[in-house]
mmCIF file of C-alpha atoms in Angstrom:
data_model
loop_
_atom_site.group_PDB
_atom_site.id
_atom_site.type_symbol
_atom_site.label_atom_id
_atom_site.label_comp_id
_atom_site.label_asym_id
_atom_site.label_seq_id
_atom_site.Cartn_x
_atom_site.Cartn_y
_atom_site.Cartn_z
ATOM 1 C CA UNK D 1 49.535 -69.572 -73.494
ATOM 2 C CA UNK D 2 47.133 -72.098 -71.965
ATOM 3 C CA UNK D 3 47.450 -75.390 -73.729
ATOM 4 C CA UNK D 4 44.704 -77.304 -75.788
ATOM 5 C CA UNK D 5 43.663 -79.149 -72.480
ATOM 6 C CA UNK D 6 40.932 -81.387 -74.297
ATOM 7 C CA UNK D 7 43.576 -82.779 -76.770
ATOM 8 C CA UNK D 8 46.646 -83.192 -74.679
ATOM 9 C CA UNK D 9 48.580 -86.295 -75.937
ATOM 10 C CA UNK D 10 48.483 -89.050 -73.743
ATOM 11 C CA UNK D 11 52.275 -90.096 -73.253
ATOM 12 C CA UNK D 12 53.968 -92.512 -70.830
ATOM 13 C CA UNK D 13 56.770 -90.476 -71.215
ATOM 14 C CA UNK D 14 56.640 -86.564 -69.961
ATOM 15 C CA UNK D 15 59.239 -85.312 -72.471
ATOM 16 C CA UNK D 16 57.333 -86.965 -75.413
ATOM 17 C CA UNK D 17 58.979 -86.812 -78.884
ATOM 18 C CA UNK D 18 62.654 -86.516 -79.480
ATOM 19 C CA UNK D 19 63.597 -86.953 -75.745
ATOM 20 C CA UNK D 20 67.241 -86.200 -76.886
ATOM 21 C CA UNK D 21 66.715 -83.172 -79.154
ATOM 22 C CA UNK D 22 64.595 -81.696 -76.185
ATOM 23 C CA UNK D 23 67.646 -81.854 -73.866
ATOM 24 C CA UNK D 24 70.190 -80.784 -76.545
ATOM 25 C CA UNK D 25 67.931 -77.946 -77.309
ATOM 26 C CA UNK D 26 67.241 -77.475 -73.157
ATOM 27 C CA UNK D 27 71.420 -76.932 -72.833
ATOM 28 C CA UNK D 28 71.244 -74.634 -75.496
ATOM 29 C CA UNK D 29 68.664 -72.223 -73.816
ATOM 30 C CA UNK D 30 70.750 -72.689 -71.139
ATOM 31 C CA UNK D 31 74.373 -71.761 -72.426
ATOM 32 C CA UNK D 32 72.508 -68.880 -74.209
ATOM 33 C CA UNK D 33 71.454 -67.529 -71.179
ATOM 34 C CA UNK D 34 74.224 -67.731 -69.172
ATOM 35 C CA UNK D 35 76.604 -66.335 -72.408
ATOM 36 C CA UNK D 36 74.045 -63.277 -71.808
ATOM 37 C CA UNK D 37 74.199 -63.083 -68.157
ATOM 38 C CA UNK D 38 77.919 -62.787 -68.747
ATOM 39 C CA UNK D 39 77.895 -60.070 -71.494
ATOM 40 C CA UNK D 40 75.625 -58.272 -69.483
ATOM 41 C CA UNK D 41 77.147 -58.207 -66.339
ATOM 42 C CA UNK D 42 80.594 -57.254 -67.746
ATOM 43 C CA UNK D 43 79.367 -54.090 -69.484
ATOM 44 C CA UNK D 44 76.982 -53.241 -66.231
ATOM 45 C CA UNK D 45 79.789 -53.953 -63.355
ATOM 46 C CA UNK D 46 81.958 -56.729 -63.803
ATOM 47 C CA UNK D 47 81.389 -60.575 -62.982
ATOM 48 C CA UNK D 48 84.703 -60.654 -60.606
ATOM 49 C CA UNK D 49 83.307 -57.722 -58.495
ATOM 50 C CA UNK D 50 80.442 -59.220 -58.006
ATOM 51 C CA UNK D 51 81.774 -62.706 -57.125
ATOM 52 C CA UNK D 52 83.933 -60.492 -54.659
ATOM 53 C CA UNK D 53 81.220 -59.075 -53.423
ATOM 54 C CA UNK D 54 79.590 -62.594 -52.750
ATOM 55 C CA UNK D 55 82.566 -63.481 -50.411
ATOM 56 C CA UNK D 56 81.711 -61.314 -48.028
ATOM 57 C CA UNK D 57 78.177 -61.744 -47.435
ATOM 58 C CA UNK D 58 76.463 -62.232 -44.056
ATOM 59 C CA UNK D 59 75.365 -66.051 -44.219
ATOM 60 C CA UNK D 60 72.734 -65.429 -41.785
ATOM 61 C CA UNK D 61 70.566 -64.234 -44.123
ATOM 62 C CA UNK D 62 70.251 -67.393 -45.993
ATOM 63 C CA UNK D 63 68.377 -68.746 -42.823
ATOM 64 C CA UNK D 64 65.283 -66.708 -43.343
ATOM 65 C CA UNK D 65 65.917 -66.579 -47.267
ATOM 66 C CA UNK D 66 65.684 -70.589 -47.460
ATOM 67 C CA UNK D 67 62.695 -70.445 -45.049
ATOM 68 C CA UNK D 68 60.871 -67.573 -46.876
ATOM 69 C CA UNK D 69 60.987 -69.679 -50.273
ATOM 70 C CA UNK D 70 59.925 -72.802 -48.600
ATOM 71 C CA UNK D 71 56.846 -70.832 -47.008
ATOM 72 C CA UNK D 72 56.363 -70.195 -50.876
ATOM 73 C CA UNK D 73 55.670 -73.607 -51.793
ATOM 74 C CA UNK D 74 53.607 -74.328 -48.874
ATOM 75 C CA UNK D 75 51.472 -71.686 -49.796
ATOM 76 C CA UNK D 76 51.526 -73.257 -53.189
ATOM 77 C CA UNK D 77 50.527 -76.346 -52.250
ATOM 78 C CA UNK D 78 47.799 -74.902 -50.174
ATOM 79 C CA UNK D 79 46.462 -73.155 -52.970
ATOM 80 C CA UNK D 80 46.645 -76.255 -55.322
ATOM 81 C CA UNK D 81 44.833 -78.114 -52.503
ATOM 82 C CA UNK D 82 41.874 -75.233 -53.132
ATOM 83 C CA UNK D 83 41.906 -75.429 -56.810
ATOM 84 C CA UNK D 84 41.510 -79.404 -57.113
ATOM 85 C CA UNK D 85 37.548 -78.841 -58.048
ATOM 86 C CA UNK D 86 35.569 -82.206 -57.941
ATOM 87 C CA UNK D 87 38.876 -83.978 -57.712
ATOM 88 C CA UNK D 88 39.925 -86.100 -54.886
ATOM 89 C CA UNK D 89 43.697 -85.099 -55.014
ATOM 90 C CA UNK D 90 45.995 -83.191 -54.345
ATOM 91 C CA UNK D 91 45.972 -82.756 -50.571
ATOM 92 C CA UNK D 92 48.342 -80.139 -48.936
ATOM 93 C CA UNK D 93 51.118 -82.591 -48.699
ATOM 94 C CA UNK D 94 51.058 -84.119 -51.988
ATOM 95 C CA UNK D 95 50.140 -80.472 -53.380
ATOM 96 C CA UNK D 96 53.418 -79.194 -51.955
ATOM 97 C CA UNK D 97 55.039 -82.138 -53.790
ATOM 98 C CA UNK D 98 53.524 -81.203 -57.007
ATOM 99 C CA UNK D 99 54.397 -77.512 -56.906
ATOM 100 C CA UNK D 100 58.090 -78.298 -56.433
ATOM 101 C CA UNK D 101 57.801 -80.079 -59.825
ATOM 102 C CA UNK D 102 55.679 -77.734 -61.645
ATOM 103 C CA UNK D 103 56.850 -74.115 -60.588
ATOM 104 C CA UNK D 104 60.333 -75.508 -58.849
ATOM 105 C CA UNK D 105 61.927 -78.181 -61.692
ATOM 106 C CA UNK D 106 59.491 -76.462 -64.533
ATOM 107 C CA UNK D 107 61.288 -73.000 -63.538
ATOM 108 C CA UNK D 108 64.847 -74.366 -65.411
ATOM 109 C CA UNK D 109 63.128 -75.616 -68.173
ATOM 110 C CA UNK D 110 63.083 -73.916 -71.445
ATOM 111 C CA UNK D 111 59.120 -73.590 -71.898
ATOM 112 C CA UNK D 112 58.475 -73.187 -67.907
ATOM 113 C CA UNK D 113 56.261 -73.716 -67.086
ATOM 114 C CA UNK D 114 54.462 -75.731 -69.573
ATOM 115 C CA UNK D 115 57.117 -78.810 -69.067
ATOM 116 C CA UNK D 116 56.462 -78.614 -65.129
ATOM 117 C CA UNK D 117 52.615 -78.992 -65.913
ATOM 118 C CA UNK D 118 53.536 -82.282 -67.883
ATOM 119 C CA UNK D 119 55.533 -84.091 -65.319
ATOM 120 C CA UNK D 120 53.177 -82.893 -62.676
ATOM 121 C CA UNK D 121 49.974 -83.936 -64.580
ATOM 122 C CA UNK D 122 51.930 -87.443 -65.196
ATOM 123 C CA UNK D 123 52.132 -87.882 -61.491
ATOM 124 C CA UNK D 124 48.337 -86.824 -61.038
ATOM 125 C CA UNK D 125 47.106 -89.143 -63.190
ATOM 126 C CA UNK D 126 48.411 -91.948 -61.576
ATOM 127 C CA UNK D 127 46.699 -90.685 -58.488
ATOM 128 C CA UNK D 128 43.407 -90.802 -59.628
ATOM 129 C CA UNK D 129 43.099 -87.176 -61.657
ATOM 130 C CA UNK D 130 42.629 -87.135 -65.022
ATOM 131 C CA UNK D 131 44.726 -85.139 -67.566
ATOM 132 C CA UNK D 132 42.241 -82.390 -68.184
ATOM 133 C CA UNK D 133 41.578 -81.948 -64.354
ATOM 134 C CA UNK D 134 45.666 -81.530 -63.445
ATOM 135 C CA UNK D 135 46.015 -79.051 -66.161
ATOM 136 C CA UNK D 136 42.952 -76.821 -65.024
ATOM 137 C CA UNK D 137 44.125 -76.920 -61.672
ATOM 138 C CA UNK D 138 47.572 -75.856 -62.229
ATOM 139 C CA UNK D 139 46.432 -73.291 -65.288
ATOM 140 C CA UNK D 140 43.660 -71.917 -62.658
ATOM 141 C CA UNK D 141 46.753 -71.311 -60.325
ATOM 142 C CA UNK D 142 48.853 -69.332 -62.499
ATOM 143 C CA UNK D 143 45.268 -66.858 -63.533
ATOM 144 C CA UNK D 144 45.372 -66.689 -59.739
ATOM 145 C CA UNK D 145 49.079 -65.721 -59.235
ATOM 146 C CA UNK D 146 48.967 -63.409 -62.180
ATOM 147 C CA UNK D 147 46.238 -61.237 -60.765
ATOM 148 C CA UNK D 148 47.808 -61.322 -57.340
ATOM 149 C CA UNK D 149 50.903 -60.141 -58.454
ATOM 150 C CA UNK D 150 49.281 -57.144 -60.262
ATOM 151 C CA UNK D 151 47.787 -56.632 -56.938
ATOM 152 C CA UNK D 152 50.613 -56.781 -54.877
ATOM 153 C CA UNK D 153 52.504 -54.565 -57.360
ATOM 154 C CA UNK D 154 49.646 -51.907 -56.970
ATOM 155 C CA UNK D 155 49.311 -51.809 -53.146
ATOM 156 C CA UNK D 156 53.199 -51.568 -52.952
ATOM 157 C CA UNK D 157 53.472 -48.657 -55.169
ATOM 158 C CA UNK D 158 50.820 -46.735 -52.692
ATOM 159 C CA UNK D 159 53.288 -48.150 -49.807
ATOM 160 C CA UNK D 160 56.524 -46.964 -51.748
ATOM 161 C CA UNK D 161 55.347 -43.389 -52.926
ATOM 162 C CA UNK D 162 53.946 -42.993 -48.916
ATOM 163 C CA UNK D 163 57.568 -43.194 -47.595
ATOM 164 C CA UNK D 164 59.030 -40.827 -50.008
ATOM 165 C CA UNK D 165 61.256 -43.562 -51.507
ATOM 166 C CA UNK D 166 59.771 -42.798 -54.925
ATOM 167 C CA UNK D 167 60.398 -38.873 -55.873
ATOM 168 C CA UNK D 168 57.538 -37.753 -58.267
ATOM 169 C CA UNK D 169 56.689 -34.175 -58.294
ATOM 170 C CA UNK D 170 52.909 -35.954 -57.945
ATOM 171 C CA UNK D 171 52.448 -38.581 -56.308
ATOM 172 C CA UNK D 172 48.954 -38.923 -56.767
ATOM 173 C CA UNK D 173 49.431 -40.211 -60.303
ATOM 174 C CA UNK D 174 51.397 -43.502 -58.726
ATOM 175 C CA UNK D 175 47.860 -43.753 -56.660
ATOM 176 C CA UNK D 176 45.708 -43.334 -59.928
ATOM 177 C CA UNK D 177 48.006 -45.823 -61.710
ATOM 178 C CA UNK D 178 47.618 -48.178 -58.590
ATOM 179 C CA UNK D 179 43.734 -47.847 -58.287
ATOM 180 C CA UNK D 180 43.436 -48.607 -62.226
ATOM 181 C CA UNK D 181 45.586 -51.918 -61.472
ATOM 182 C CA UNK D 182 43.196 -52.366 -58.648
ATOM 183 C CA UNK D 183 40.037 -52.135 -61.062
ATOM 184 C CA UNK D 184 41.774 -53.951 -64.113
ATOM 185 C CA UNK D 185 42.183 -57.014 -61.440
ATOM 186 C CA UNK D 186 38.742 -56.750 -60.102
ATOM 187 C CA UNK D 187 37.230 -56.758 -63.807
ATOM 188 C CA UNK D 188 39.266 -59.868 -64.703
ATOM 189 C CA UNK D 189 37.512 -61.780 -61.285
ATOM 190 C CA UNK D 190 34.117 -60.508 -62.390
ATOM 191 C CA UNK D 191 34.648 -61.612 -65.982
ATOM 192 C CA UNK D 192 35.828 -65.007 -65.205
ATOM 193 C CA UNK D 193 32.462 -65.716 -62.724
ATOM 194 C CA UNK D 194 29.960 -64.166 -66.057
ATOM 195 C CA UNK D 195 28.903 -67.582 -67.984
ATOM 196 C CA UNK D 196 28.390 -65.291 -70.875
ATOM 197 C CA UNK D 197 31.818 -63.816 -71.172
ATOM 198 C CA UNK D 198 33.488 -67.436 -72.141
ATOM 199 C CA UNK D 199 30.773 -67.033 -75.515
ATOM 200 C CA UNK D 200 32.012 -63.355 -75.996
ATOM 201 C CA UNK D 201 35.747 -64.105 -75.868
ATOM 202 C CA UNK D 202 34.984 -67.382 -77.926
ATOM 203 C CA UNK D 203 34.711 -64.901 -80.975
ATOM 204 C CA UNK D 204 38.274 -64.137 -81.132
ATOM 205 C CA UNK D 205 39.144 -67.988 -81.648
ATOM 206 C CA UNK D 206 38.711 -67.155 -85.664
ATOM 207 C CA UNK D 207 41.859 -65.032 -85.352
ATOM 208 C CA UNK D 208 44.231 -67.554 -83.276
ATOM 209 C CA UNK D 209 46.242 -69.932 -85.782
ATOM 210 C CA UNK D 210 45.019 -73.646 -85.417
ATOM 211 C CA UNK D 211 42.695 -75.617 -84.901
ATOM 212 C CA UNK D 212 40.249 -73.323 -83.422
ATOM 213 C CA UNK D 213 40.008 -71.075 -86.422
ATOM 214 C CA UNK D 214 38.549 -73.492 -88.650
ATOM 215 C CA UNK D 215 36.079 -74.036 -86.082
ATOM 216 C CA UNK D 216 32.467 -73.039 -86.690
ATOM 217 C CA UNK D 217 31.459 -69.969 -84.393
ATOM 218 C CA UNK D 218 29.085 -72.544 -82.391
ATOM 219 C CA UNK D 219 31.607 -74.992 -82.011
ATOM 220 C CA UNK D 220 33.978 -72.656 -80.198
ATOM 221 C CA UNK D 221 31.614 -70.818 -78.126
ATOM 222 C CA UNK D 222 30.299 -74.107 -76.970
ATOM 223 C CA UNK D 223 34.120 -75.617 -75.858
ATOM 224 C CA UNK D 224 34.930 -71.851 -74.398
ATOM 225 C CA UNK D 225 31.702 -72.515 -72.439
ATOM 226 C CA UNK D 226 32.790 -75.970 -71.235
ATOM 227 C CA UNK D 227 36.236 -74.507 -70.438
ATOM 228 C CA UNK D 228 34.793 -71.734 -68.471
ATOM 229 C CA UNK D 229 32.466 -73.887 -66.431
ATOM 230 C CA UNK D 230 35.543 -76.304 -65.440
ATOM 231 C CA UNK D 231 37.681 -73.307 -64.563
ATOM 232 C CA UNK D 232 34.698 -71.688 -62.166
ATOM 233 C CA UNK D 233 34.375 -75.058 -60.580
ATOM 234 C CA UNK D 234 38.165 -75.266 -59.801
ATOM 235 C CA UNK D 235 38.017 -71.623 -58.550
ATOM 236 C CA UNK D 236 35.072 -72.353 -56.403
ATOM 237 C CA UNK D 237 32.829 -70.231 -54.606
ATOM 238 C CA UNK D 238 33.789 -66.659 -52.926
ATOM 239 C CA UNK D 239 35.137 -67.765 -49.678
ATOM 240 C CA UNK D 240 37.425 -70.656 -51.845
ATOM 241 C CA UNK D 241 38.706 -67.743 -54.213
ATOM 242 C CA UNK D 242 39.667 -65.445 -51.504
ATOM 243 C CA UNK D 243 41.691 -68.402 -50.351
ATOM 244 C CA UNK D 244 43.457 -68.706 -53.748
ATOM 245 C CA UNK D 245 43.799 -65.096 -53.881
ATOM 246 C CA UNK D 246 45.469 -64.559 -50.460
ATOM 247 C CA UNK D 247 47.610 -67.545 -50.673
ATOM 248 C CA UNK D 248 48.667 -66.409 -54.149
ATOM 249 C CA UNK D 249 49.513 -63.182 -52.947
ATOM 250 C CA UNK D 250 51.832 -64.646 -49.923
ATOM 251 C CA UNK D 251 53.698 -66.903 -52.744
ATOM 252 C CA UNK D 252 54.738 -63.381 -53.853
ATOM 253 C CA UNK D 253 55.337 -61.828 -51.049
ATOM 254 C CA UNK D 254 57.598 -64.723 -49.281
ATOM 255 C CA UNK D 255 59.655 -65.145 -52.797
ATOM 256 C CA UNK D 256 60.094 -60.924 -52.425
ATOM 257 C CA UNK D 257 61.093 -61.201 -48.566
ATOM 258 C CA UNK D 258 63.688 -63.775 -49.976
ATOM 259 C CA UNK D 259 65.044 -61.206 -52.446
ATOM 260 C CA UNK D 260 65.305 -58.380 -49.309
ATOM 261 C CA UNK D 261 67.145 -61.298 -47.337
ATOM 262 C CA UNK D 262 69.712 -61.217 -50.001
ATOM 263 C CA UNK D 263 70.033 -57.529 -50.526
ATOM 264 C CA UNK D 264 70.813 -57.214 -46.915
ATOM 265 C CA UNK D 265 73.423 -59.912 -46.764
ATOM 266 C CA UNK D 266 75.562 -57.890 -49.346
ATOM 267 C CA UNK D 267 74.925 -55.017 -47.291
ATOM 268 C CA UNK D 268 72.039 -53.166 -49.209
ATOM 269 C CA UNK D 269 69.955 -51.352 -47.179
ATOM 270 C CA UNK D 270 66.864 -51.245 -48.983
ATOM 271 C CA UNK D 271 63.043 -51.184 -47.864
ATOM 272 C CA UNK D 272 60.906 -54.395 -48.333
ATOM 273 C CA UNK D 273 58.813 -52.442 -50.179
ATOM 274 C CA UNK D 274 60.994 -51.668 -52.441
ATOM 275 C CA UNK D 275 62.041 -55.260 -52.946
ATOM 276 C CA UNK D 276 58.574 -56.215 -53.731
ATOM 277 C CA UNK D 277 59.222 -54.078 -56.910
ATOM 278 C CA UNK D 278 62.558 -55.302 -58.068
ATOM 279 C CA UNK D 279 61.018 -58.699 -57.288
ATOM 280 C CA UNK D 280 57.817 -57.839 -59.529
ATOM 281 C CA UNK D 281 60.432 -56.584 -62.310
ATOM 282 C CA UNK D 282 62.134 -59.816 -61.879
ATOM 283 C CA UNK D 283 59.186 -62.210 -62.315
ATOM 284 C CA UNK D 284 57.782 -60.162 -65.388
ATOM 285 C CA UNK D 285 60.901 -60.194 -67.107
ATOM 286 C CA UNK D 286 60.866 -63.866 -66.313
ATOM 287 C CA UNK D 287 57.983 -64.427 -68.681
ATOM 288 C CA UNK D 288 60.125 -63.723 -71.832
ATOM 289 C CA UNK D 289 59.908 -67.160 -74.295
ATOM 290 C CA UNK D 290 62.735 -69.443 -74.570
ATOM 291 C CA UNK D 291 64.901 -68.317 -71.533
ATOM 292 C CA UNK D 292 64.245 -70.488 -68.643
ATOM 293 C CA UNK D 293 62.746 -68.041 -65.751
ATOM 294 C CA UNK D 294 64.055 -64.834 -67.550
ATOM 295 C CA UNK D 295 68.259 -65.970 -66.980
ATOM 296 C CA UNK D 296 69.867 -63.228 -67.966
ATOM 297 C CA UNK D 297 67.387 -60.414 -68.153
ATOM 298 C CA UNK D 298 66.309 -60.442 -64.664
ATOM 299 C CA UNK D 299 70.460 -59.893 -63.988
ATOM 300 C CA UNK D 300 70.150 -56.973 -65.999
ATOM 301 C CA UNK D 301 67.197 -55.640 -65.205
ATOM 302 C CA UNK D 302 66.926 -55.911 -61.358
ATOM 303 C CA UNK D 303 70.332 -54.095 -60.697
ATOM 304 C CA UNK D 304 69.487 -51.328 -63.159
ATOM 305 C CA UNK D 305 66.473 -50.377 -60.956
ATOM 306 C CA UNK D 306 67.878 -50.865 -57.964
ATOM 307 C CA UNK D 307 70.684 -48.214 -58.918
ATOM 308 C CA UNK D 308 67.616 -45.765 -59.099
ATOM 309 C CA UNK D 309 67.068 -46.548 -55.199
ATOM 310 C CA UNK D 310 70.960 -45.783 -54.498
ATOM 311 C CA UNK D 311 72.231 -49.423 -54.558
ATOM 312 C CA UNK D 312 75.231 -49.800 -56.304
ATOM 313 C CA UNK D 313 75.099 -52.017 -59.503
ATOM 314 C CA UNK D 314 77.515 -54.491 -58.379
ATOM 315 C CA UNK D 315 75.950 -55.013 -54.707
ATOM 316 C CA UNK D 316 72.764 -55.442 -56.727
ATOM 317 C CA UNK D 317 73.733 -57.833 -59.042
ATOM 318 C CA UNK D 318 75.463 -59.765 -56.273
ATOM 319 C CA UNK D 319 72.256 -60.043 -54.215
ATOM 320 C CA UNK D 320 70.163 -61.214 -57.271
ATOM 321 C CA UNK D 321 72.778 -64.186 -58.005
ATOM 322 C CA UNK D 322 72.569 -65.143 -54.637
ATOM 323 C CA UNK D 323 68.503 -64.653 -54.749
ATOM 324 C CA UNK D 324 68.621 -67.019 -57.791
ATOM 325 C CA UNK D 325 70.259 -69.711 -56.006
ATOM 326 C CA UNK D 326 68.225 -69.486 -53.338
ATOM 327 C CA UNK D 327 64.791 -69.134 -55.175
ATOM 328 C CA UNK D 328 65.270 -71.197 -58.571
ATOM 329 C CA UNK D 329 68.464 -73.627 -58.161
ATOM 330 C CA UNK D 330 67.342 -74.884 -54.956
ATOM 331 C CA UNK D 331 63.848 -75.452 -55.737
ATOM 332 C CA UNK D 332 64.682 -76.744 -58.764
ATOM 333 C CA UNK D 333 66.961 -79.294 -56.962
ATOM 334 C CA UNK D 334 64.017 -80.163 -54.531
ATOM 335 C CA UNK D 335 61.623 -80.392 -57.412
ATOM 336 C CA UNK D 336 63.798 -83.118 -59.217
ATOM 337 C CA UNK D 337 63.744 -84.909 -56.084
ATOM 338 C CA UNK D 338 59.881 -84.692 -55.444
ATOM 339 C CA UNK D 339 59.610 -86.216 -58.928
ATOM 340 C CA UNK D 340 61.428 -89.266 -58.084
ATOM 341 C CA UNK D 341 59.641 -89.472 -54.991
ATOM 342 C CA UNK D 342 56.277 -89.280 -57.652
ATOM 343 C CA UNK D 343 57.029 -91.630 -59.919
ATOM 344 C CA UNK D 344 57.124 -94.465 -57.990
ATOM 345 C CA UNK D 345 53.461 -96.170 -58.706
ATOM 346 C CA UNK D 346 50.535 -95.683 -56.549
ATOM 347 C CA UNK D 347 47.056 -96.403 -56.028
ATOM 348 C CA UNK D 348 44.401 -93.814 -56.619
ATOM 349 C CA UNK D 349 43.562 -91.649 -53.690
ATOM 350 C CA UNK D 350 40.411 -91.881 -51.764
ATOM 351 C CA UNK D 351 38.252 -89.307 -50.021
ATOM 352 C CA UNK D 352 39.584 -91.048 -46.571
ATOM 353 C CA UNK D 353 43.172 -90.908 -47.807
ATOM 354 C CA UNK D 354 42.556 -87.301 -48.481
ATOM 355 C CA UNK D 355 41.088 -86.293 -45.018
ATOM 356 C CA UNK D 356 43.889 -88.057 -43.721
ATOM 357 C CA UNK D 357 46.675 -86.296 -45.264
ATOM 358 C CA UNK D 358 45.116 -82.487 -44.695
#
């Protein structure tokens, strides 16, 4: 859910109230996730078998996997640069750093990515961007990435069906579902460009618990129209939206490529199209609330899916665990380092600074 950007509380500490309680809650969530992984994979094939499989991996596959994850954050940094609206920051280099904090470090936090967004907004405020601008940029990034994922999944399903890897009696159904998904994605893009859409959607505010429920219809409409105009400003013109969409799709493909590399490292010979489907499943289950990046859920769902493509469960589990280390743990470590670098006070950036960095 998009946070109330206008009423966000200005804080000096990104953790807010009860930092000790938040740390204990985060530790509890991670412990529960680890226990869930252990229980699930014990039933599926055994932790010891998966770790034994990991001892015999081909280490050469880690090089392209890490490079693919690095490209993902380069694409994210470039995307944030095109979503800054009227603000002077971030440039591409600062955008990559912010992406590591928001989506790398934030990916291991309980309420991801909200906590990563908070950390990033603190750093961006020190560089001349308002908190509202920072949140709008990051939320617009999530919006673009969501619909890009739908598009990538729809096109990939057609590719997998064309190669015969999905055995269905009526392959045209796969094509029709993919066309429907593409139509929905195009419709969402059309809706976000229509000024009247915000007023129509604002009527749903009376059913949402919270402050908006007690506002008048006119107040909700005005707030929705203002937010809609700011999101349109962040997304920019048609050319800018196309850049953002392409970069979002490249982010997903790069991370899926890392998963495919880890599958190859453990000897699972599947096509990149199948790896993309498995990656989409892992991404969707990662949206489960209170479970950082879906830890435990992806480790159960992805091997089960890969089993349909003749990948042994233990092999699929070993590949997913390796991929988690490359795409989740390494970016979180890099994001922590990036956050430490961003905490240093700095003067607000000017337009000349921006051109120099880009």
